[in-house]
Tab-separated table of C-alpha atoms and ligand atoms in Angstrom:
chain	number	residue	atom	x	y	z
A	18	UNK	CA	27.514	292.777	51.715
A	19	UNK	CA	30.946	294.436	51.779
A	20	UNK	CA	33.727	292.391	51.940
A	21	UNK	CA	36.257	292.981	54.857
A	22	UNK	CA	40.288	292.850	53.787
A	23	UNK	CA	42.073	289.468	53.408
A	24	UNK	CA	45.276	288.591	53.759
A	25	UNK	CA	44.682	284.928	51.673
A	26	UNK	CA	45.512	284.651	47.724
A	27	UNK	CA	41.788	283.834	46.849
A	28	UNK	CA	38.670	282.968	47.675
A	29	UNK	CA	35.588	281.216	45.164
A	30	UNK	CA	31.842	281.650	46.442
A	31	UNK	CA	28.620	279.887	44.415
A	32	UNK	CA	25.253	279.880	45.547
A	33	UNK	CA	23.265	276.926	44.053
A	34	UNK	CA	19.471	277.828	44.454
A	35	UNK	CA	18.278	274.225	43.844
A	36	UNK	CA	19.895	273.258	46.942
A	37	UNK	CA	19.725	276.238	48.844
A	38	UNK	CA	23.580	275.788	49.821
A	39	UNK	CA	26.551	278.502	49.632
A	40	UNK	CA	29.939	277.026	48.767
A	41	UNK	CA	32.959	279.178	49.899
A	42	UNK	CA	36.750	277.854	49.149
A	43	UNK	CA	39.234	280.158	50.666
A	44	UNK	CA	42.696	279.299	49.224
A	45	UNK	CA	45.203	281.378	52.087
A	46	UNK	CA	48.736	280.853	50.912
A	47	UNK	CA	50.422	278.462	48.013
A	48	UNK	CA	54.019	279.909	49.437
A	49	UNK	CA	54.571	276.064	50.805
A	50	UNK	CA	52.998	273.699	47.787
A	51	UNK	CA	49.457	273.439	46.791
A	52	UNK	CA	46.528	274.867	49.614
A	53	UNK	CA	44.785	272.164	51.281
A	54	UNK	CA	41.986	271.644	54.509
A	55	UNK	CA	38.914	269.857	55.203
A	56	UNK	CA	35.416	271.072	54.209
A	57	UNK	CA	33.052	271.976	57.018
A	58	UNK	CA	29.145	271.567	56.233
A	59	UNK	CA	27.259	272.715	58.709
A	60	UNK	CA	23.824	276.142	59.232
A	61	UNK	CA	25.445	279.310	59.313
A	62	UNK	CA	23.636	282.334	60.287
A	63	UNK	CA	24.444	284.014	57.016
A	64	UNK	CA	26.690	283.587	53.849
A	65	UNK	CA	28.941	286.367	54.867
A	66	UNK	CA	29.938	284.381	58.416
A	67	UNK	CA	30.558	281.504	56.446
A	68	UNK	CA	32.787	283.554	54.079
A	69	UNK	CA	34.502	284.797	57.001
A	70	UNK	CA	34.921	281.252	58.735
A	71	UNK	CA	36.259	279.590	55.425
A	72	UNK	CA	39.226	282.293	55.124
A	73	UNK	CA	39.914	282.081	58.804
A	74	UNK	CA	40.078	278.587	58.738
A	75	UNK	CA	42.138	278.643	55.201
A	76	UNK	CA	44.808	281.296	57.190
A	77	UNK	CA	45.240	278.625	60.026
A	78	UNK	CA	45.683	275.841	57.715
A	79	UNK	CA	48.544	277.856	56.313
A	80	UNK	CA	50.317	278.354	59.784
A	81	UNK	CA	49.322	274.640	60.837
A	82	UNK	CA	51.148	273.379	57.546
A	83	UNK	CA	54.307	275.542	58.131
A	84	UNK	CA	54.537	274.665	61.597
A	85	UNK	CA	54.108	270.539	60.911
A	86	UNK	CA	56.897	271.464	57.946
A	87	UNK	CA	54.348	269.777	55.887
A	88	UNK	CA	54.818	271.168	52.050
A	89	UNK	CA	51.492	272.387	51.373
A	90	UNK	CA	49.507	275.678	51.763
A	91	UNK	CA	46.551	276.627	53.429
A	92	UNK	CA	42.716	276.293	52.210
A	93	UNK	CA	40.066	275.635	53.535
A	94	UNK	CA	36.141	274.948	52.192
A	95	UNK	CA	32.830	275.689	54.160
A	96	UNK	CA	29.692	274.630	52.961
A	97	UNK	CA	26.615	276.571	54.603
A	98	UNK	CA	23.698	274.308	54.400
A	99	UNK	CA	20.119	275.153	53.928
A	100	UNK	CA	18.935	272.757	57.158
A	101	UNK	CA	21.215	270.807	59.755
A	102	UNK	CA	22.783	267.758	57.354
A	103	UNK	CA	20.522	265.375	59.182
A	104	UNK	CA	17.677	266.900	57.785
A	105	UNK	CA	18.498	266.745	54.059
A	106	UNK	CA	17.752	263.715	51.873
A	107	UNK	CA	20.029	261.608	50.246
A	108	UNK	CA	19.303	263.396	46.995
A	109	UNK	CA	20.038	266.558	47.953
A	110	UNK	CA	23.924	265.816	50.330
A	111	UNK	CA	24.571	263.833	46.934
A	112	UNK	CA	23.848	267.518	44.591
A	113	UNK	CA	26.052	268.954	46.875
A	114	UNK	CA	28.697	266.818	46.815
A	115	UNK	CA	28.858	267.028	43.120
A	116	UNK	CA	28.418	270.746	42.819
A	117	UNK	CA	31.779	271.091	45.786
A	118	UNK	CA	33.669	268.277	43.536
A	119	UNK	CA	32.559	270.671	40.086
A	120	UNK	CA	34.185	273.692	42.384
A	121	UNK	CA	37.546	271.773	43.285
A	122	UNK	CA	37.409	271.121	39.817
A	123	UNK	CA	37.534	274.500	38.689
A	124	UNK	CA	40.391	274.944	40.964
A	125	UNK	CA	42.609	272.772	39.153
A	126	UNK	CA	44.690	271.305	42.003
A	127	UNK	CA	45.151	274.817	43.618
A	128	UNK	CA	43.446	273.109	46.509
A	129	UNK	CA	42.902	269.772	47.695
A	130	UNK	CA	39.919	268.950	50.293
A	131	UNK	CA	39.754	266.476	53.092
A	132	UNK	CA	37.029	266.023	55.731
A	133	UNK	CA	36.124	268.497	58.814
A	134	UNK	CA	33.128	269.028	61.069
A	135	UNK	CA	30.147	267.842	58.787
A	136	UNK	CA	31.527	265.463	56.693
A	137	UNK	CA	33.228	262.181	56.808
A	138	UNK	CA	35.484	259.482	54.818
A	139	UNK	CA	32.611	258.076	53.162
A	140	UNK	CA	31.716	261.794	51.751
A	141	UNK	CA	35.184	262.090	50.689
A	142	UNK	CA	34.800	258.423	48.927
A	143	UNK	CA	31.633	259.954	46.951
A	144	UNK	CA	34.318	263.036	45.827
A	145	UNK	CA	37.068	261.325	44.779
A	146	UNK	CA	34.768	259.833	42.406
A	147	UNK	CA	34.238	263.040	40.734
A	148	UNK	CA	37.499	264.926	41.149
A	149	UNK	CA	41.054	264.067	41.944
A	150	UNK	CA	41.532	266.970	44.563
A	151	UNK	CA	40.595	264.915	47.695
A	152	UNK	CA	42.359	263.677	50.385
A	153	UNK	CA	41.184	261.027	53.313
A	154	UNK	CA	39.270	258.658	51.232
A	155	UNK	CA	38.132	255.661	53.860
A	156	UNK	CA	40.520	253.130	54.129
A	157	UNK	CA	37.802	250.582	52.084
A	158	UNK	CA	38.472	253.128	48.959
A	159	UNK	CA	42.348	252.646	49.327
A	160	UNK	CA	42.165	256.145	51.443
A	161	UNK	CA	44.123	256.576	54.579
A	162	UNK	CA	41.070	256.925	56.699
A	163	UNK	CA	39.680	258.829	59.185
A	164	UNK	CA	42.266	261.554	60.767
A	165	UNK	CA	41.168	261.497	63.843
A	166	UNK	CA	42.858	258.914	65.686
A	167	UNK	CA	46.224	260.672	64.455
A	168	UNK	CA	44.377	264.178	65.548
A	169	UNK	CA	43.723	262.836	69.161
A	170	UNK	CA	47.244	261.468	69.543
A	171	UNK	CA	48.509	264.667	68.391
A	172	UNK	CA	46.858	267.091	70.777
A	173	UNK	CA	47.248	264.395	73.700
A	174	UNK	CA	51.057	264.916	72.965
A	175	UNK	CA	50.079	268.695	73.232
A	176	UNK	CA	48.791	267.408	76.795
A	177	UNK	CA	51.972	266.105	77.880
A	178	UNK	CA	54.258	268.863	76.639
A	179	UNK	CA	51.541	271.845	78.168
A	180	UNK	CA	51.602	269.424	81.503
A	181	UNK	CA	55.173	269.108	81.806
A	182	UNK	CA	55.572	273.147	81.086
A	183	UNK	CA	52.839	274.188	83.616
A	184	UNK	CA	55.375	272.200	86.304
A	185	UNK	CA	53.118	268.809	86.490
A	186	UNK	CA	54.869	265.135	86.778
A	187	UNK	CA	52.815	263.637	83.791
A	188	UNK	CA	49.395	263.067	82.924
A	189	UNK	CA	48.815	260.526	85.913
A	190	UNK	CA	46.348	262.327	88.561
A	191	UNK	CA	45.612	265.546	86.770
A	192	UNK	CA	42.102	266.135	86.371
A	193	UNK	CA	41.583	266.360	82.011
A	194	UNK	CA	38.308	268.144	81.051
A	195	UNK	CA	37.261	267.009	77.589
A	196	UNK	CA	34.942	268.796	75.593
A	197	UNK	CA	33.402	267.133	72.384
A	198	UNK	CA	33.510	263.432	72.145
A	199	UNK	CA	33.828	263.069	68.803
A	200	UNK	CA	36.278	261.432	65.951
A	201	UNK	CA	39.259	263.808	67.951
A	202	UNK	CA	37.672	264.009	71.547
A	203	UNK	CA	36.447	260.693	72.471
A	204	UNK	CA	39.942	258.930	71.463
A	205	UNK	CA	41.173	262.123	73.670
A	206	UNK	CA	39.890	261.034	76.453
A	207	UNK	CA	40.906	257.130	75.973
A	208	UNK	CA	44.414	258.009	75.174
A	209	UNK	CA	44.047	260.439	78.774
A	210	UNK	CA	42.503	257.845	80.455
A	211	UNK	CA	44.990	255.332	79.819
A	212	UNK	CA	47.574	257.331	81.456
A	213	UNK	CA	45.509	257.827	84.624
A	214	UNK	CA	43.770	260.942	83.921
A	215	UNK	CA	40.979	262.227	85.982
A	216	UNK	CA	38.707	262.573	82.971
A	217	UNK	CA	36.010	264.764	83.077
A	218	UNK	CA	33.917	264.742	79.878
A	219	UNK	CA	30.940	266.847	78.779
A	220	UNK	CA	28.578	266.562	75.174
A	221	UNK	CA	25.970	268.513	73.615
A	222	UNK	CA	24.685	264.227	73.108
A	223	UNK	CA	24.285	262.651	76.100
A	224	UNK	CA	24.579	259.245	74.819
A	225	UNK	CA	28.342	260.360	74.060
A	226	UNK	CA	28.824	261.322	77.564
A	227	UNK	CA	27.340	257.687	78.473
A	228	UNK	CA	30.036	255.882	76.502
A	229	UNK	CA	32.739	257.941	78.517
A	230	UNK	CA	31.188	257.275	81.823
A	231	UNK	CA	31.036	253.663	81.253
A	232	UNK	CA	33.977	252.983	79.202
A	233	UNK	CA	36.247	255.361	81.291
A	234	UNK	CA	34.847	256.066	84.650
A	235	UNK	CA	34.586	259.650	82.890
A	236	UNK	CA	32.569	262.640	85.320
A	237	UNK	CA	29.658	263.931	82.659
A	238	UNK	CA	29.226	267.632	83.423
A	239	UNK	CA	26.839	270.037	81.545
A	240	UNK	CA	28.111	271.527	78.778
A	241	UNK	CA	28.167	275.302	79.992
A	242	UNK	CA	30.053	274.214	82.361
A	243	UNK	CA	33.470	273.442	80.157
A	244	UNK	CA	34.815	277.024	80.870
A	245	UNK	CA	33.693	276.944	85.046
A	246	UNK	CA	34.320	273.762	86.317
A	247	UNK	CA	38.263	273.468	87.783
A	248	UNK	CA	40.553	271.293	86.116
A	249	UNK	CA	44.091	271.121	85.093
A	250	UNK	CA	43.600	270.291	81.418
A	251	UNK	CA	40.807	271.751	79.074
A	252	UNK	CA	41.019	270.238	75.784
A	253	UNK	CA	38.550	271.721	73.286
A	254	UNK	CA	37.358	269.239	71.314
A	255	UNK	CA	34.268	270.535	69.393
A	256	UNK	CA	34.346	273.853	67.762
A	257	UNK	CA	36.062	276.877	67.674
A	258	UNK	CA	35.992	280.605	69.396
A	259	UNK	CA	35.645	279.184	73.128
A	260	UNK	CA	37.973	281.548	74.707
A	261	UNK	CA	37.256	284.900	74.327
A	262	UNK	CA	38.994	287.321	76.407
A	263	UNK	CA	36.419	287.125	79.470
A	264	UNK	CA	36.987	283.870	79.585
A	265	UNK	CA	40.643	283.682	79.291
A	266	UNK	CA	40.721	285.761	82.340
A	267	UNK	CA	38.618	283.594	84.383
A	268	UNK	CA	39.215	279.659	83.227
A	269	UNK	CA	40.220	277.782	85.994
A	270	UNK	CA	42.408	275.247	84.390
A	271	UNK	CA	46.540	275.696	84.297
A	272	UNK	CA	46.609	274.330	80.484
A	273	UNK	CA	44.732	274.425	77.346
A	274	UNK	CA	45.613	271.811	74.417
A	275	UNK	CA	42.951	272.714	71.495
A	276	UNK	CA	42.122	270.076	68.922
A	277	UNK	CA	39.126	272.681	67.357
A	278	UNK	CA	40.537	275.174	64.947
A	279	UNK	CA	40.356	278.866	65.754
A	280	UNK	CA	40.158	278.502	69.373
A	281	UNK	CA	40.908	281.684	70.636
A	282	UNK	CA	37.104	284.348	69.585
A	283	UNK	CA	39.779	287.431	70.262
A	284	UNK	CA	43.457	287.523	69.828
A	285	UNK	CA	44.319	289.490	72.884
A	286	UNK	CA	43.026	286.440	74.425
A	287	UNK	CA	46.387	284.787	73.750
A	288	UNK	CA	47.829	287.298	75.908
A	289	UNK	CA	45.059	287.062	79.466
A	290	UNK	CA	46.220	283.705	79.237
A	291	UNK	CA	49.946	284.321	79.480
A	292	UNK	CA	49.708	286.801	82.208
A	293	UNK	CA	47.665	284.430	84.137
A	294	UNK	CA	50.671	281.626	83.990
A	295	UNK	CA	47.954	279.362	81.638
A	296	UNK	CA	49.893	277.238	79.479
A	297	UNK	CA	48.132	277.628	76.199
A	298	UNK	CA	49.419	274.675	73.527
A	299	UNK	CA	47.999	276.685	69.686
A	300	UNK	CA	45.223	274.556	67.920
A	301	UNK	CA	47.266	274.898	64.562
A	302	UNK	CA	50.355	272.892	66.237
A	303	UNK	CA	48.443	270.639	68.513
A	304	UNK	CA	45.877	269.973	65.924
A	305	UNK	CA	48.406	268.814	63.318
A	306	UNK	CA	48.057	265.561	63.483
A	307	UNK	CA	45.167	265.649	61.299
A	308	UNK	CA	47.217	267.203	58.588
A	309	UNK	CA	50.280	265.193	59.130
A	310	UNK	CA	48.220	261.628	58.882
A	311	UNK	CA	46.908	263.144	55.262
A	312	UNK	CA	49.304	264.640	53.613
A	313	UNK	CA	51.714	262.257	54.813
A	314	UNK	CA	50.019	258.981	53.659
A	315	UNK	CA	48.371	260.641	50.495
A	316	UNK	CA	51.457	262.960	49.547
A	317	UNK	CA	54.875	262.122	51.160
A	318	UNK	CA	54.175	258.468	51.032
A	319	UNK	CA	54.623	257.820	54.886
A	320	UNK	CA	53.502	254.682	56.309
A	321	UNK	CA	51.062	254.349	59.513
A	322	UNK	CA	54.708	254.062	61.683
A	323	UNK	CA	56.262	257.661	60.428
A	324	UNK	CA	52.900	259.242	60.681
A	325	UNK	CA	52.286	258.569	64.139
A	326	UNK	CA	56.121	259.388	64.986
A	327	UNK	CA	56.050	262.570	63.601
A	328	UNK	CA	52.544	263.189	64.886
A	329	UNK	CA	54.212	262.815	68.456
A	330	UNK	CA	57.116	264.730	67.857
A	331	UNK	CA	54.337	267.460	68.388
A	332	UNK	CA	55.354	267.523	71.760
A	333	UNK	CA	58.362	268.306	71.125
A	334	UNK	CA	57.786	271.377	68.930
A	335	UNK	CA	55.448	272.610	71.432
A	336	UNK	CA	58.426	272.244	74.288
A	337	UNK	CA	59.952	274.607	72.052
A	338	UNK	CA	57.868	276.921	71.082
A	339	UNK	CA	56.854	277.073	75.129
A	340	UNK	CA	60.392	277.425	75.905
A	341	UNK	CA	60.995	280.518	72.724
A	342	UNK	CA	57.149	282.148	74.232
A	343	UNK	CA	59.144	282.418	78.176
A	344	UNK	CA	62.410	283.602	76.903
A	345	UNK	CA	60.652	286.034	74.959
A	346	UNK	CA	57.948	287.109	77.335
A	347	UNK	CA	55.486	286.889	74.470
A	348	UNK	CA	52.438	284.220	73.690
A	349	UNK	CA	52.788	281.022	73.131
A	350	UNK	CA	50.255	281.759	69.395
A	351	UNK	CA	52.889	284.515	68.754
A	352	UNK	CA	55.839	282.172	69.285
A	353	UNK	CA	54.120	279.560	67.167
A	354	UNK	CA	54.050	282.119	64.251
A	355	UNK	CA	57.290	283.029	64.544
A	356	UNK	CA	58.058	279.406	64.298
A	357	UNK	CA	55.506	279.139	61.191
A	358	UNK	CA	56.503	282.548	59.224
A	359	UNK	CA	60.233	281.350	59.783
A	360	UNK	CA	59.065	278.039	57.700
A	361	UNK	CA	57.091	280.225	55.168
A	362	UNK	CA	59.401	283.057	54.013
A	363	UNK	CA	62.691	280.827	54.212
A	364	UNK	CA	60.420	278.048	52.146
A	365	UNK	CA	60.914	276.364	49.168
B	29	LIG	P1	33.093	265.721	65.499
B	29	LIG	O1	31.994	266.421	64.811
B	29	LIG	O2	33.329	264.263	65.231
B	29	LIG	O3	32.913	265.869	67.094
B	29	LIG	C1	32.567	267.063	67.711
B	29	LIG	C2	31.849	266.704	69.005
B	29	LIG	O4	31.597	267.904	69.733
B	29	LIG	C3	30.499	266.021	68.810
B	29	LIG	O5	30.407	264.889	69.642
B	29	LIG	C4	29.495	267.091	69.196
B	29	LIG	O6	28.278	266.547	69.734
B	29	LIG	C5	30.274	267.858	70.242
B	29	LIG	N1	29.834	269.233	70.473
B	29	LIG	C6	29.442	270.154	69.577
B	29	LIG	N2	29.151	271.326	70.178
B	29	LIG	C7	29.406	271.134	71.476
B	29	LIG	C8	29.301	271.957	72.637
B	29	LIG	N3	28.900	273.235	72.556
B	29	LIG	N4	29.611	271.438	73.835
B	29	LIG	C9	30.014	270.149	73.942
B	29	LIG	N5	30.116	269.316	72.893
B	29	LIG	C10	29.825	269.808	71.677
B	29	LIG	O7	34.402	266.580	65.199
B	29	LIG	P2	35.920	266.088	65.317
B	29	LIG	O8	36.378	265.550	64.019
B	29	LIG	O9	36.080	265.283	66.552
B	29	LIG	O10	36.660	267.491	65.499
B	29	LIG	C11	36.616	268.188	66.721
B	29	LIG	C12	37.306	269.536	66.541
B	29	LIG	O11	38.666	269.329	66.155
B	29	LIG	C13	36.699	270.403	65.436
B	29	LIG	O12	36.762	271.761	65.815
B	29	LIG	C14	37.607	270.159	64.246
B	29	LIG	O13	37.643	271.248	63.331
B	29	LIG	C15	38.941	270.009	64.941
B	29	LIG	N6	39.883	269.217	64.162
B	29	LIG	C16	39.579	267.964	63.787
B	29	LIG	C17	40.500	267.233	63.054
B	29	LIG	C18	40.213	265.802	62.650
B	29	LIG	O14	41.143	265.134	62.199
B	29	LIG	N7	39.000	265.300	62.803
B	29	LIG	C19	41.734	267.789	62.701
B	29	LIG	C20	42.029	269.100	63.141
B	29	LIG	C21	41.096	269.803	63.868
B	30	LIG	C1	42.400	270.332	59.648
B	30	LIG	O1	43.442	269.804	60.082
B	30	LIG	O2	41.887	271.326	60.222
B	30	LIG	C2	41.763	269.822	58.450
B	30	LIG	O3	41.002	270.526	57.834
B	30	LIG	C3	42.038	268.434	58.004
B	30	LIG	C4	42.861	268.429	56.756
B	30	LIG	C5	44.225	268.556	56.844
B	30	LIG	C6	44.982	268.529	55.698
B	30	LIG	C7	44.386	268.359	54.475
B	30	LIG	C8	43.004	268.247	54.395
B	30	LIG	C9	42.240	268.266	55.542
């Protein structure tokens, strides 16, 4: 396999054969304090995509960071499993475990981990008991718990701000097209519903898009349809590379807010969206909320109140970073780096 170029400072790869798992940590950038992101477990179709999806994710955890002017770098780790984690036994998720933790180990604080698609607060329990280099512990361990609450209230701030740019009067009325209903997506579409959303909802699991329907009067539509069906609001809230340029130029919606990393499959999709007036709100600031509940309980010493006020304030670096993308005529990812590289080479 040839490697492709990276911009990122490093990245550490181990096959285990007993498991049949690949481990890839890609560390982007230290510029800001130590590199830190969640660790995704899930099949991919071949080590090499996984390598590639580790240091993608690592490089937006570096811009994410800079933007939320939290004092960390970017990292990010990606476990490919052998079979979907439902399928493995206890025995073998708990090997795994310990050979990540014996990785973050070797790291030596470089990077710290947290949880992402695949794993949870109780996984991140069963690493902190092995290594020191873990963030988001479950509240019953003396962790901060789960992020996503502080996730969903982020990007639904991302909601507001991208509503109140594309011209609307608040969220009340607009139709909000959720897709995912997970830790992030499900508490979406409460917060959106509270504030009199239309919500539209749609799940690969159907007894997801249940809930929604009977706790919020949500529409279920079938999943293919998250990119056809008109709406005013798409919020992408289960995994990344949606929008590729085809579909940039053909979503009917007036605003994206992204809670799934790495939204955009082409970066000239940034750009369709602009010339088609689509307010696009970037997954690494509308995301942040994640990051800010973590490393602000686990590193700045917030409490629950600061969190969640600076989680919000989202918004209002979003109304900014809109406002910088239309005086500039350029995208709203582009003004969002300039906002990020502005935080990285002045930085400490
Ligand atoms: P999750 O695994 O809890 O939920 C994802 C949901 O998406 C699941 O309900 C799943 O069934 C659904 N789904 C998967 N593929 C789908 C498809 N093709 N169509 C419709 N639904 C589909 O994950 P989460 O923690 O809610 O995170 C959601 C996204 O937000 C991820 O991309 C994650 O990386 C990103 N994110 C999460 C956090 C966090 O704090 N949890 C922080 C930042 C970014
Ligand atoms: C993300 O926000 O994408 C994450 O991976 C969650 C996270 C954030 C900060 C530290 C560890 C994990």
């Amino acid at each position: 396999m040839a490697l492709p170029e990276w911009d990122g400072e490093l990245t550490s790869v181990r096959y285990d054969r007993g498991t049949g798992a690949w481990f890839v940590v890609g560390v982007h950038s230290t510029r800001l304090g130590p590199a830190s992101g969640g660790t995704r477990a899930m099949v991919y179709p071949s080590p090499d995509v996984a390598v590639a999806d580790a240091r993608r994710l690592a490089g937006a955890m570096t811009s994410k960071m800079a933007a939320a002017g939290l004092p960390m770098g970017g990292g990010k780790s990606v476990i490919a499993l052998p079979a979907p984690r439902a399928e493995l036994d206890d025995a073998t998720w708990q090997r795994i475990l310990e050979l990540h933790a014996a990785n973050l180990e070797l790291l030596g604080g470089n990077y710290t981990t947290g949880p992402d698609i695949g794993t949870s607060s109780a996984d991140m329990d069963v690493l902190a008991g092995l290594t020191p280099h873990v963030f988001g512990r479950s509240v019953a361990a003396g962790g901060p718990g789960s992020s996503g609450p502080m996730t969903a209230l982020g990007v639904f701030a991302a909601i507001r701000a991208g509503a109140r740019e594309a011209g609307f009067d608040g969220v009340d009325g607009l139709r909000v097209l959720v897709q995912g209903l997970g830790a992030v997506g499900a508490d979406v579409a409460r917060l959106a519903a509270g504030a009199g959303a239309k919500l539209i909802v749609t799940d690969v699991d159907p007894a997801r898009c249940a809930a929604a329907a009977d706790e919020l009067g949500a529409e279920v539509v079938d999943t293919g349809a998250v990119t056809t069906r008109e709406c005013d609001v798409l919020v992408p809230c289960a995994t990344g590379g949606l929008v590729t340029a085809e579909v940039a130029a053909t979503v009917p919606t007036a605003v994206i807010a992204s809670a799934a990393n790495n939204l955009l499959a082409d970066p000239y999709a940034a750009e369709v969206l602009r010339r088609r007036g689509i307010t696009y709100a970037p997954d690494f600031v509308a995301n942040a909320g994640g990051a800010i509940h973590l490393v602000g309980r686990e590193v700045l010493g917030w409490d629950a109140r600061r969190v969640a006020d600076r989680t919000e304030a989202i918004g209002d670096t979003l109304a900014g970073i809109f406002a910088d993308a239309r005086t500039r005529g350029v995208t709203t990812v582009e003004a969002a780096q300039t906002l990020a590289s502005r935080t990285l080479t002045g930085g400490q």
